[in-house]
Amino acid sequence: MSQTRGPVAAGPGSPASHRVPPALRGWAEALGAALAGLVAMVVTAALGLWAAGAADLPAGAFPAVVAATVVAAAGGSLQATGDAGIIVEAQAAVDAVPLSVTLAGALVTAVVFLRPLRHRAVAPAGELLGRIARTAACWLVLLWLIALAARHSFTVTVGNELADQLGALLGSTPTVGFRADLPATLGFGLLWVLAVLVLAFVVSRKAPLSARLLRFQAPVRPPAHAMLLTLLAYVGLGLLVGLVELVVRGDPARTLAVILLGLPNVAWLALGIGTGGAWTGHVDRSLGLPLPHALEQVLRARGQRTLDLGSIGAYDGRVWLLVAVAAVVLLGAAFDAAVRAPVRRPAWRHALEMAVALALTLLVVGSATRIDAHYGLSLIGVGDLGGDLGGAVTLRPQLWRLAAAGFAWGLVTGFAGGLAARRFRHSGEVGDAPPARPPDPGRRG
């Protein structure tokens, strides 16, 4: 007697598992990369804001504040809102990037995006552009949903008896709030994700390139990867310092908030200052932004102050240790770049490549660590009303000084790294042979 067999489940190696249309699989991979990056940003922002006490904000504002933080971290724009009638005017503006959230999203997005390509050496340019376009499209849709949630208003008292009485009589109780600027958020968010995906190919040692771009692999990827190592090394050192401070001085909530929201802001500021760069700024009152105590002491002085080794050293001589840290980290990064470059490349080429790479990196660091924050209330358009309802923090980079410092340090460390790398070469090593062409460039990993 014959038996009728039921349907057999398709295993990973069965033909049925490969019947997924390539287009659908491409969109699934793109959505996975965009969603993974966004989840990493939401989780990091939520934990950091929770540590900072934002979970206790009134009227259920916490989800909206988390969404606004993600928008700012992705390069988006937030608008201040206020409705205080004709008597009292509410003003607020915050231009600061929570770089811990940015870094978490960028790293996760890049890793998941490159994972399907990890076993390939060369890929057609059309395929790579298609992957980038699909991932960017998915990212924009998800960012649009987050931006819609980044909206909230708070009712405040102005702390002035006359103003409170006028507001009650005229029905002009002041409210302040925020909302995402959708066009600007989507525009800058698109630039952000495109930059992350392109840089993923630039700094990765194994990501495939199109055949036309292979000639740029040797001069670009080693110094670019060295800059990634430099930035991550400073974040790691900053994390270590933060954990030590948490154990020694306590105040775990504030320390965790700085780590989860603004650790790269402080760590990369240390990189710029340690190499001789500078920022100018001023602090009226603390707005809860992560600034170390020595930096606040300098910036609280009257007028705009220059933030560099000299000014901080007047309050804390330990700042000069940043020079030694920069020397060690940058020499290590230059050595890493040199050992990954072709064998017969001269030391002056390493020096020039490191100089350009470090100058560009410090320009990006300076732009990313910029802070311009202000909030306050005014009565009939005249002045802040006091009562700790007004304050400002500004921190602006001196980009020319950062670029010059980066170029000089890159020349010195690049030349030293190139010379040191020669001692670690094997006599029979061939490092500048043309890359072998794979038998099937279109093969999927």
Coordinates of C-alpha atoms in Angstrom, one line a residue:
M1 CA 0.0 0.0 0.0
S2 CA 1.4 3.4 -1.0
Q3 CA 1.7 6.2 1.5
T4 CA 1.2 9.8 0.8
R5 CA 3.9 12.0 2.1
G6 CA 3.1 15.3 3.7
P7 CA 5.0 18.5 2.8
V8 CA 8.6 18.6 3.8
A9 CA 9.9 21.7 5.6
A10 CA 12.5 23.5 3.6
G11 CA 15.8 23.5 5.5
P12 CA 18.6 26.1 5.1
G13 CA 20.3 24.0 2.4
S14 CA 17.2 23.0 0.5
P15 CA 16.4 24.5 -2.9
A16 CA 13.2 26.1 -1.5
S17 CA 15.4 28.3 0.8
H18 CA 16.9 29.9 -2.3
R19 CA 13.6 30.8 -4.0
V20 CA 13.4 34.2 -2.3
P21 CA 13.5 36.8 -5.1
P22 CA 16.8 38.7 -5.1
A23 CA 14.9 42.1 -5.0
L24 CA 12.9 41.0 -1.9
R25 CA 16.0 39.7 -0.2
G26 CA 17.8 43.0 -1.0
W27 CA 15.0 45.1 0.6
A28 CA 15.0 42.8 3.6
E29 CA 18.7 43.3 4.1
A30 CA 18.3 47.1 3.7
L31 CA 15.4 47.2 6.2
G32 CA 17.4 45.1 8.6
A33 CA 20.4 47.4 8.5
A34 CA 18.3 50.6 8.9
L35 CA 16.1 49.1 11.7
A36 CA 19.1 47.7 13.6
G37 CA 20.8 51.1 13.6
L38 CA 17.7 52.9 14.7
V39 CA 17.0 50.4 17.5
A40 CA 20.5 50.9 18.8
M41 CA 20.0 54.7 18.8
V42 CA 16.6 54.5 20.6
V43 CA 18.0 52.1 23.3
T44 CA 21.1 54.2 23.9
A45 CA 19.1 57.4 24.0
A46 CA 16.4 56.0 26.3
L47 CA 19.0 54.6 28.8
G48 CA 21.0 57.8 28.8
L49 CA 17.9 60.0 29.3
W50 CA 16.6 57.7 32.0
A51 CA 19.9 58.0 33.8
A52 CA 19.7 61.8 33.4
G53 CA 16.2 61.8 35.1
A54 CA 14.1 62.5 32.0
A55 CA 11.8 59.6 32.9
D56 CA 10.3 61.9 35.5
L57 CA 9.3 64.6 33.1
P58 CA 5.6 65.6 33.4
A59 CA 2.8 64.8 31.0
G60 CA 4.4 61.6 29.6
A61 CA 7.1 63.5 27.8
F62 CA 9.8 60.8 28.0
P63 CA 9.0 59.0 24.7
A64 CA 9.0 62.3 22.8
V65 CA 12.3 63.4 24.4
V66 CA 13.8 60.1 23.4
A67 CA 12.6 60.6 19.8
A68 CA 13.9 64.1 19.7
T69 CA 17.3 62.9 20.9
V70 CA 17.4 60.3 18.1
V71 CA 16.5 63.0 15.6
A72 CA 19.3 65.2 16.8
A73 CA 21.8 62.3 16.8
A74 CA 20.9 61.5 13.2
G75 CA 21.6 65.1 12.0
G76 CA 18.0 66.2 12.2
S77 CA 16.7 69.6 13.3
L78 CA 14.4 70.5 16.2
Q79 CA 12.3 73.6 16.4
A80 CA 11.4 75.3 19.7
T81 CA 7.7 75.9 20.2
G82 CA 6.0 78.3 22.6
D83 CA 2.6 79.8 23.2
A84 CA 2.6 82.4 25.8
G85 CA 0.3 85.1 24.4
I86 CA 1.4 88.7 23.9
I87 CA 2.7 89.3 27.4
V88 CA 5.3 86.5 27.9
E89 CA 7.5 85.1 25.2
A90 CA 9.2 81.7 25.5
Q91 CA 12.4 81.2 23.7
A92 CA 14.5 78.1 23.4
A93 CA 17.1 76.7 21.0
V94 CA 19.5 73.7 21.4
D95 CA 22.1 72.8 18.8
A96 CA 24.1 69.9 20.2
V97 CA 24.6 66.4 18.9
P98 CA 24.5 63.5 21.4
L99 CA 27.4 61.6 19.9
S100 CA 27.0 58.5 22.0
V101 CA 23.7 57.9 20.3
T102 CA 25.1 58.8 16.9
L103 CA 28.1 56.5 17.3
A104 CA 25.9 53.5 18.4
G105 CA 23.6 53.9 15.4
A106 CA 26.5 54.4 12.9
L107 CA 28.4 51.4 14.0
V108 CA 25.4 49.0 14.1
T109 CA 24.1 50.2 10.8
A110 CA 27.5 49.8 9.1
V111 CA 28.1 46.3 10.5
V112 CA 24.7 45.0 9.6
F113 CA 24.9 46.6 6.1
L114 CA 28.3 45.1 5.3
R115 CA 27.5 41.6 6.7
P116 CA 26.0 40.2 3.5
L117 CA 29.1 41.3 1.6
R118 CA 31.7 39.9 3.9
H119 CA 32.8 37.0 1.6
R120 CA 33.3 39.1 -1.5
A121 CA 36.3 41.0 -2.8
V122 CA 34.8 42.8 -5.8
A123 CA 31.2 43.8 -6.4
P124 CA 29.6 45.7 -9.4
A125 CA 29.1 49.4 -8.8
G126 CA 25.5 49.1 -9.7
E127 CA 24.9 46.5 -7.0
L128 CA 26.6 48.5 -4.3
L129 CA 24.8 51.7 -5.3
G130 CA 21.5 49.8 -5.2
R131 CA 22.2 48.5 -1.7
I132 CA 23.0 52.0 -0.5
A133 CA 19.9 53.4 -2.1
R134 CA 17.6 50.8 -0.6
T135 CA 19.1 51.2 2.9
A136 CA 18.8 55.0 2.7
A137 CA 15.2 54.7 1.6
C138 CA 14.3 52.4 4.6
W139 CA 16.2 54.7 6.9
L140 CA 14.3 57.8 5.8
V141 CA 10.9 56.1 6.4
L142 CA 11.9 55.0 9.9
L143 CA 13.4 58.4 10.7
W144 CA 10.2 60.1 9.4
L145 CA 8.2 58.0 11.9
I146 CA 10.6 58.9 14.8
A147 CA 10.4 62.6 13.8
L148 CA 6.6 62.5 14.0
A149 CA 6.9 61.3 17.6
A150 CA 9.4 64.1 18.5
R151 CA 6.8 66.6 19.6
H152 CA 5.8 67.8 23.0
S153 CA 4.9 71.0 25.0
F154 CA 5.4 71.9 28.7
T155 CA 3.5 74.4 30.8
V156 CA 5.8 76.6 32.9
T157 CA 5.5 79.3 35.5
V158 CA 7.7 82.3 34.8
G159 CA 8.9 82.7 38.4
N160 CA 7.8 86.3 38.5
E161 CA 4.8 87.3 40.5
L162 CA 3.7 90.2 38.2
A163 CA 4.1 88.0 35.1
D164 CA 2.2 85.1 36.7
Q165 CA -0.7 87.4 37.6
L166 CA -0.8 89.0 34.2
G167 CA -0.7 85.6 32.6
A168 CA -3.6 84.3 34.7
L169 CA -5.7 87.4 34.0
L170 CA -5.1 87.4 30.2
G171 CA -5.0 83.6 29.7
S172 CA -1.5 83.6 28.5
T173 CA 0.1 80.9 30.6
P174 CA 3.4 80.2 28.9
T175 CA 4.2 76.9 27.3
V176 CA 7.5 75.8 25.8
G177 CA 8.2 72.7 23.8
F178 CA 9.8 71.2 20.7
R179 CA 9.0 69.5 17.5
A180 CA 11.1 68.0 14.7
D181 CA 11.5 70.1 11.5
L182 CA 10.5 67.4 9.1
P183 CA 12.0 68.7 5.8
A184 CA 15.4 69.5 7.5
T185 CA 15.4 66.3 9.5
L186 CA 14.8 64.1 6.4
G187 CA 17.3 66.1 4.4
F188 CA 20.1 66.0 6.9
G189 CA 19.1 62.4 7.9
L190 CA 19.6 61.4 4.3
L191 CA 23.1 62.9 4.3
W192 CA 23.9 61.2 7.6
V193 CA 23.0 57.7 6.5
L194 CA 24.7 58.2 3.1
A195 CA 27.9 59.3 4.9
V196 CA 27.7 56.3 7.3
L197 CA 27.4 53.8 4.4
V198 CA 30.1 55.4 2.3
L199 CA 32.5 55.6 5.2
A200 CA 31.7 52.0 6.0
F201 CA 33.3 51.1 2.6
V202 CA 36.2 53.5 3.2
V203 CA 37.3 52.3 6.6
S204 CA 36.5 48.6 6.3
R205 CA 39.5 46.4 5.3
K206 CA 37.3 43.6 3.8
A207 CA 34.3 45.4 2.2
P208 CA 34.1 44.8 -1.5
L209 CA 34.7 47.6 -4.0
S210 CA 33.9 48.0 -7.7
A211 CA 36.8 47.1 -10.0
R212 CA 37.3 50.8 -10.9
L213 CA 37.8 51.8 -7.2
L214 CA 40.4 49.1 -6.3
R215 CA 43.3 51.4 -7.1
F216 CA 42.2 53.7 -4.3
Q217 CA 42.1 50.9 -1.7
A218 CA 45.8 51.1 -0.8
P219 CA 46.2 54.9 -0.3
V220 CA 42.8 55.5 1.3
R221 CA 41.8 52.5 3.5
P222 CA 44.8 52.2 5.8
P223 CA 44.8 55.8 7.0
A224 CA 41.0 55.9 7.1
H225 CA 40.9 52.7 9.2
A226 CA 43.6 54.3 11.5
M227 CA 41.3 57.3 12.1
L228 CA 38.5 55.0 13.1
L229 CA 40.8 53.2 15.5
T230 CA 41.8 56.6 16.9
L231 CA 38.3 57.8 17.5
L232 CA 37.2 54.5 19.1
A233 CA 40.4 54.4 21.2
Y234 CA 39.5 57.8 22.7
V235 CA 35.9 56.6 23.3
G236 CA 37.3 53.5 25.1
L237 CA 39.7 55.6 27.2
G238 CA 36.8 58.0 28.1
L239 CA 34.7 55.0 29.1
L240 CA 37.4 53.8 31.4
V241 CA 37.8 57.2 33.0
G242 CA 34.1 57.4 33.4
L243 CA 33.9 54.1 35.1
V244 CA 36.7 55.0 37.5
E245 CA 35.0 58.2 38.4
L246 CA 31.8 56.3 39.0
V247 CA 33.6 54.1 41.5
V248 CA 35.7 56.8 43.2
R249 CA 33.3 59.7 43.3
G250 CA 29.9 58.1 43.1
D251 CA 27.0 59.9 41.4
P252 CA 26.3 57.0 39.0
A253 CA 23.3 58.5 37.4
R254 CA 25.1 61.6 36.1
T255 CA 28.1 59.5 35.0
L256 CA 25.9 57.0 33.1
A257 CA 24.1 59.9 31.5
V258 CA 27.3 61.4 30.2
I259 CA 28.5 58.0 28.9
L260 CA 25.3 57.1 27.2
L261 CA 24.6 60.5 25.7
G262 CA 27.8 62.5 25.3
L263 CA 30.9 60.3 25.9
P264 CA 32.3 61.0 22.4
N265 CA 31.6 64.7 22.8
V266 CA 34.0 64.8 25.7
A267 CA 36.5 62.2 24.4
W268 CA 36.9 63.7 21.0
L269 CA 37.2 67.2 22.6
A270 CA 40.2 65.7 24.5
L271 CA 41.6 64.5 21.2
G272 CA 41.4 68.0 19.7
I273 CA 42.7 69.8 22.7
G274 CA 45.5 67.3 23.2
T275 CA 46.8 67.8 19.7
G276 CA 46.8 71.6 20.1
G277 CA 43.3 72.5 18.8
A278 CA 41.0 74.9 20.4
W279 CA 37.3 75.9 20.9
T280 CA 35.7 79.2 22.0
G281 CA 32.7 79.4 24.2
H282 CA 30.8 80.5 27.2
V283 CA 28.5 79.0 29.9
D284 CA 25.9 81.1 31.7
R285 CA 24.2 78.2 33.5
S286 CA 24.4 74.5 33.1
L287 CA 21.7 73.1 30.9
G288 CA 22.4 69.5 31.8
L289 CA 24.9 69.1 28.9
P290 CA 27.9 66.9 29.6
L291 CA 30.8 69.2 30.3
P292 CA 33.6 68.3 32.7
H293 CA 34.2 70.5 35.7
A294 CA 37.5 72.0 34.4
L295 CA 35.9 72.9 31.1
E296 CA 32.9 74.6 32.9
Q297 CA 35.4 76.6 35.1
V298 CA 37.1 78.0 32.0
L299 CA 33.8 78.7 30.1
R300 CA 32.1 80.3 33.1
A301 CA 34.6 83.2 33.1
R302 CA 33.2 86.5 31.8
G303 CA 32.9 86.8 28.0
Q304 CA 33.9 84.3 25.3
R305 CA 36.9 82.2 26.4
T306 CA 39.3 80.1 24.4
L307 CA 39.3 76.4 25.4
D308 CA 42.8 74.9 24.9
L309 CA 45.7 73.4 26.7
G310 CA 46.8 76.7 28.2
S311 CA 43.4 77.9 29.5
I312 CA 42.4 74.5 31.0
G313 CA 45.9 74.0 32.4
A314 CA 45.4 77.1 34.6
Y315 CA 42.7 75.2 36.4
D316 CA 43.9 71.6 36.2
G317 CA 47.5 70.8 35.2
R318 CA 46.6 67.2 34.5
V319 CA 45.3 68.4 31.1
W320 CA 48.9 68.2 29.7
L321 CA 48.6 64.4 30.0
L322 CA 46.4 64.7 26.9
V323 CA 49.4 65.5 24.9
A324 CA 51.0 62.2 25.9
V325 CA 47.8 60.3 25.3
A326 CA 47.5 61.8 21.8
A327 CA 51.1 60.9 21.0
V328 CA 50.6 57.2 22.0
V329 CA 47.3 56.8 20.3
L330 CA 48.3 58.5 17.1
L331 CA 51.6 56.7 16.9
G332 CA 49.8 53.4 17.3
A333 CA 47.3 54.4 14.6
A334 CA 50.0 55.5 12.2
F335 CA 51.9 52.2 12.7
D336 CA 48.6 50.2 12.0
A337 CA 48.2 52.2 8.8
A338 CA 51.8 51.6 7.7
V339 CA 51.8 47.9 8.2
R340 CA 48.6 47.5 6.1
A341 CA 50.0 49.6 3.3
P342 CA 52.1 48.3 0.4
V343 CA 55.6 47.3 1.5
R344 CA 57.7 49.6 -0.7
R345 CA 55.7 52.7 0.1
P346 CA 58.1 55.4 1.5
A347 CA 57.7 56.9 4.9
W348 CA 57.0 60.4 3.5
R349 CA 53.9 58.9 1.8
H350 CA 52.6 57.5 5.1
A351 CA 53.3 60.9 6.7
L352 CA 51.3 62.8 4.0
E353 CA 48.4 60.4 4.1
M354 CA 48.2 60.5 7.9
A355 CA 48.4 64.3 7.8
V356 CA 45.4 64.6 5.4
A357 CA 43.4 62.0 7.2
L358 CA 43.9 63.5 10.7
A359 CA 43.3 67.0 9.5
L360 CA 39.9 65.9 8.0
T361 CA 39.1 63.9 11.1
L362 CA 39.6 66.9 13.4
L363 CA 37.5 69.1 11.2
V364 CA 34.7 66.6 11.6
V365 CA 35.3 66.3 15.3
G366 CA 35.2 70.1 15.7
S367 CA 31.9 70.4 13.8
A368 CA 30.3 67.5 15.6
T369 CA 31.2 68.8 19.1
R370 CA 29.7 72.2 18.5
I371 CA 27.2 73.3 21.1
D372 CA 24.8 76.3 20.9
A373 CA 22.0 76.1 23.5
H374 CA 19.8 78.8 25.0
Y375 CA 16.5 79.0 26.7
G376 CA 14.6 81.8 28.5
L377 CA 11.4 83.8 29.1
S378 CA 10.9 87.5 28.5
L379 CA 8.3 89.9 29.7
I380 CA 6.9 92.0 26.8
G381 CA 10.0 91.1 24.8
V382 CA 12.4 92.5 27.4
G383 CA 15.0 90.3 29.0
D384 CA 14.9 87.0 30.8
L385 CA 12.7 86.9 33.9
G386 CA 15.2 85.2 36.1
G387 CA 14.4 82.4 38.5
D388 CA 16.8 80.1 36.7
L389 CA 14.6 80.2 33.7
G390 CA 17.3 81.4 31.3
G391 CA 20.7 80.1 30.4
A392 CA 23.1 79.5 27.5
V393 CA 26.0 77.3 26.6
T394 CA 28.1 77.9 23.5
L395 CA 31.1 75.9 22.3
R396 CA 32.4 76.6 18.8
P397 CA 35.5 75.0 17.2
Q398 CA 38.4 77.0 15.7
L399 CA 38.5 74.8 12.6
W400 CA 41.6 76.3 11.1
R401 CA 43.6 75.6 14.3
L402 CA 42.2 72.0 14.5
A403 CA 43.1 71.3 10.8
A404 CA 46.6 72.7 11.2
A405 CA 47.2 70.7 14.4
G406 CA 45.9 67.6 12.7
F407 CA 48.1 68.0 9.7
A408 CA 51.2 68.6 11.8
W409 CA 50.6 65.7 14.1
G410 CA 49.8 63.5 11.1
L411 CA 53.1 64.3 9.4
V412 CA 55.1 63.5 12.5
T413 CA 53.3 60.3 13.6
G414 CA 52.8 59.1 10.0
F415 CA 56.6 59.4 9.3
A416 CA 57.5 57.7 12.6
G417 CA 54.9 54.9 12.0
G418 CA 56.2 54.3 8.4
L419 CA 59.8 53.9 9.7
A420 CA 58.7 51.6 12.6
A421 CA 56.6 49.4 10.3
R422 CA 59.7 48.5 8.2
R423 CA 61.1 46.5 11.1
F424 CA 58.1 44.3 11.2
R425 CA 58.1 43.3 7.5
H426 CA 59.1 39.8 6.5
S427 CA 61.9 39.5 3.9
G428 CA 59.7 37.7 1.3
E429 CA 56.5 39.7 1.8
V430 CA 54.9 41.3 -1.3
G431 CA 52.6 44.0 -0.3
D432 CA 52.0 46.0 -3.5
A433 CA 51.1 43.3 -6.0
P434 CA 47.9 44.0 -7.9
P435 CA 44.8 42.5 -6.3
A436 CA 43.8 39.1 -7.7
R437 CA 40.6 39.2 -9.7
P438 CA 38.0 36.8 -8.2
P439 CA 36.6 34.1 -10.6
D440 CA 33.1 35.3 -10.2
P441 CA 32.5 38.9 -9.1
G442 CA 28.8 38.4 -8.9
R443 CA 29.0 35.5 -6.5
R444 CA 27.1 36.1 -3.3
G445 CA 28.5 35.3 0.1

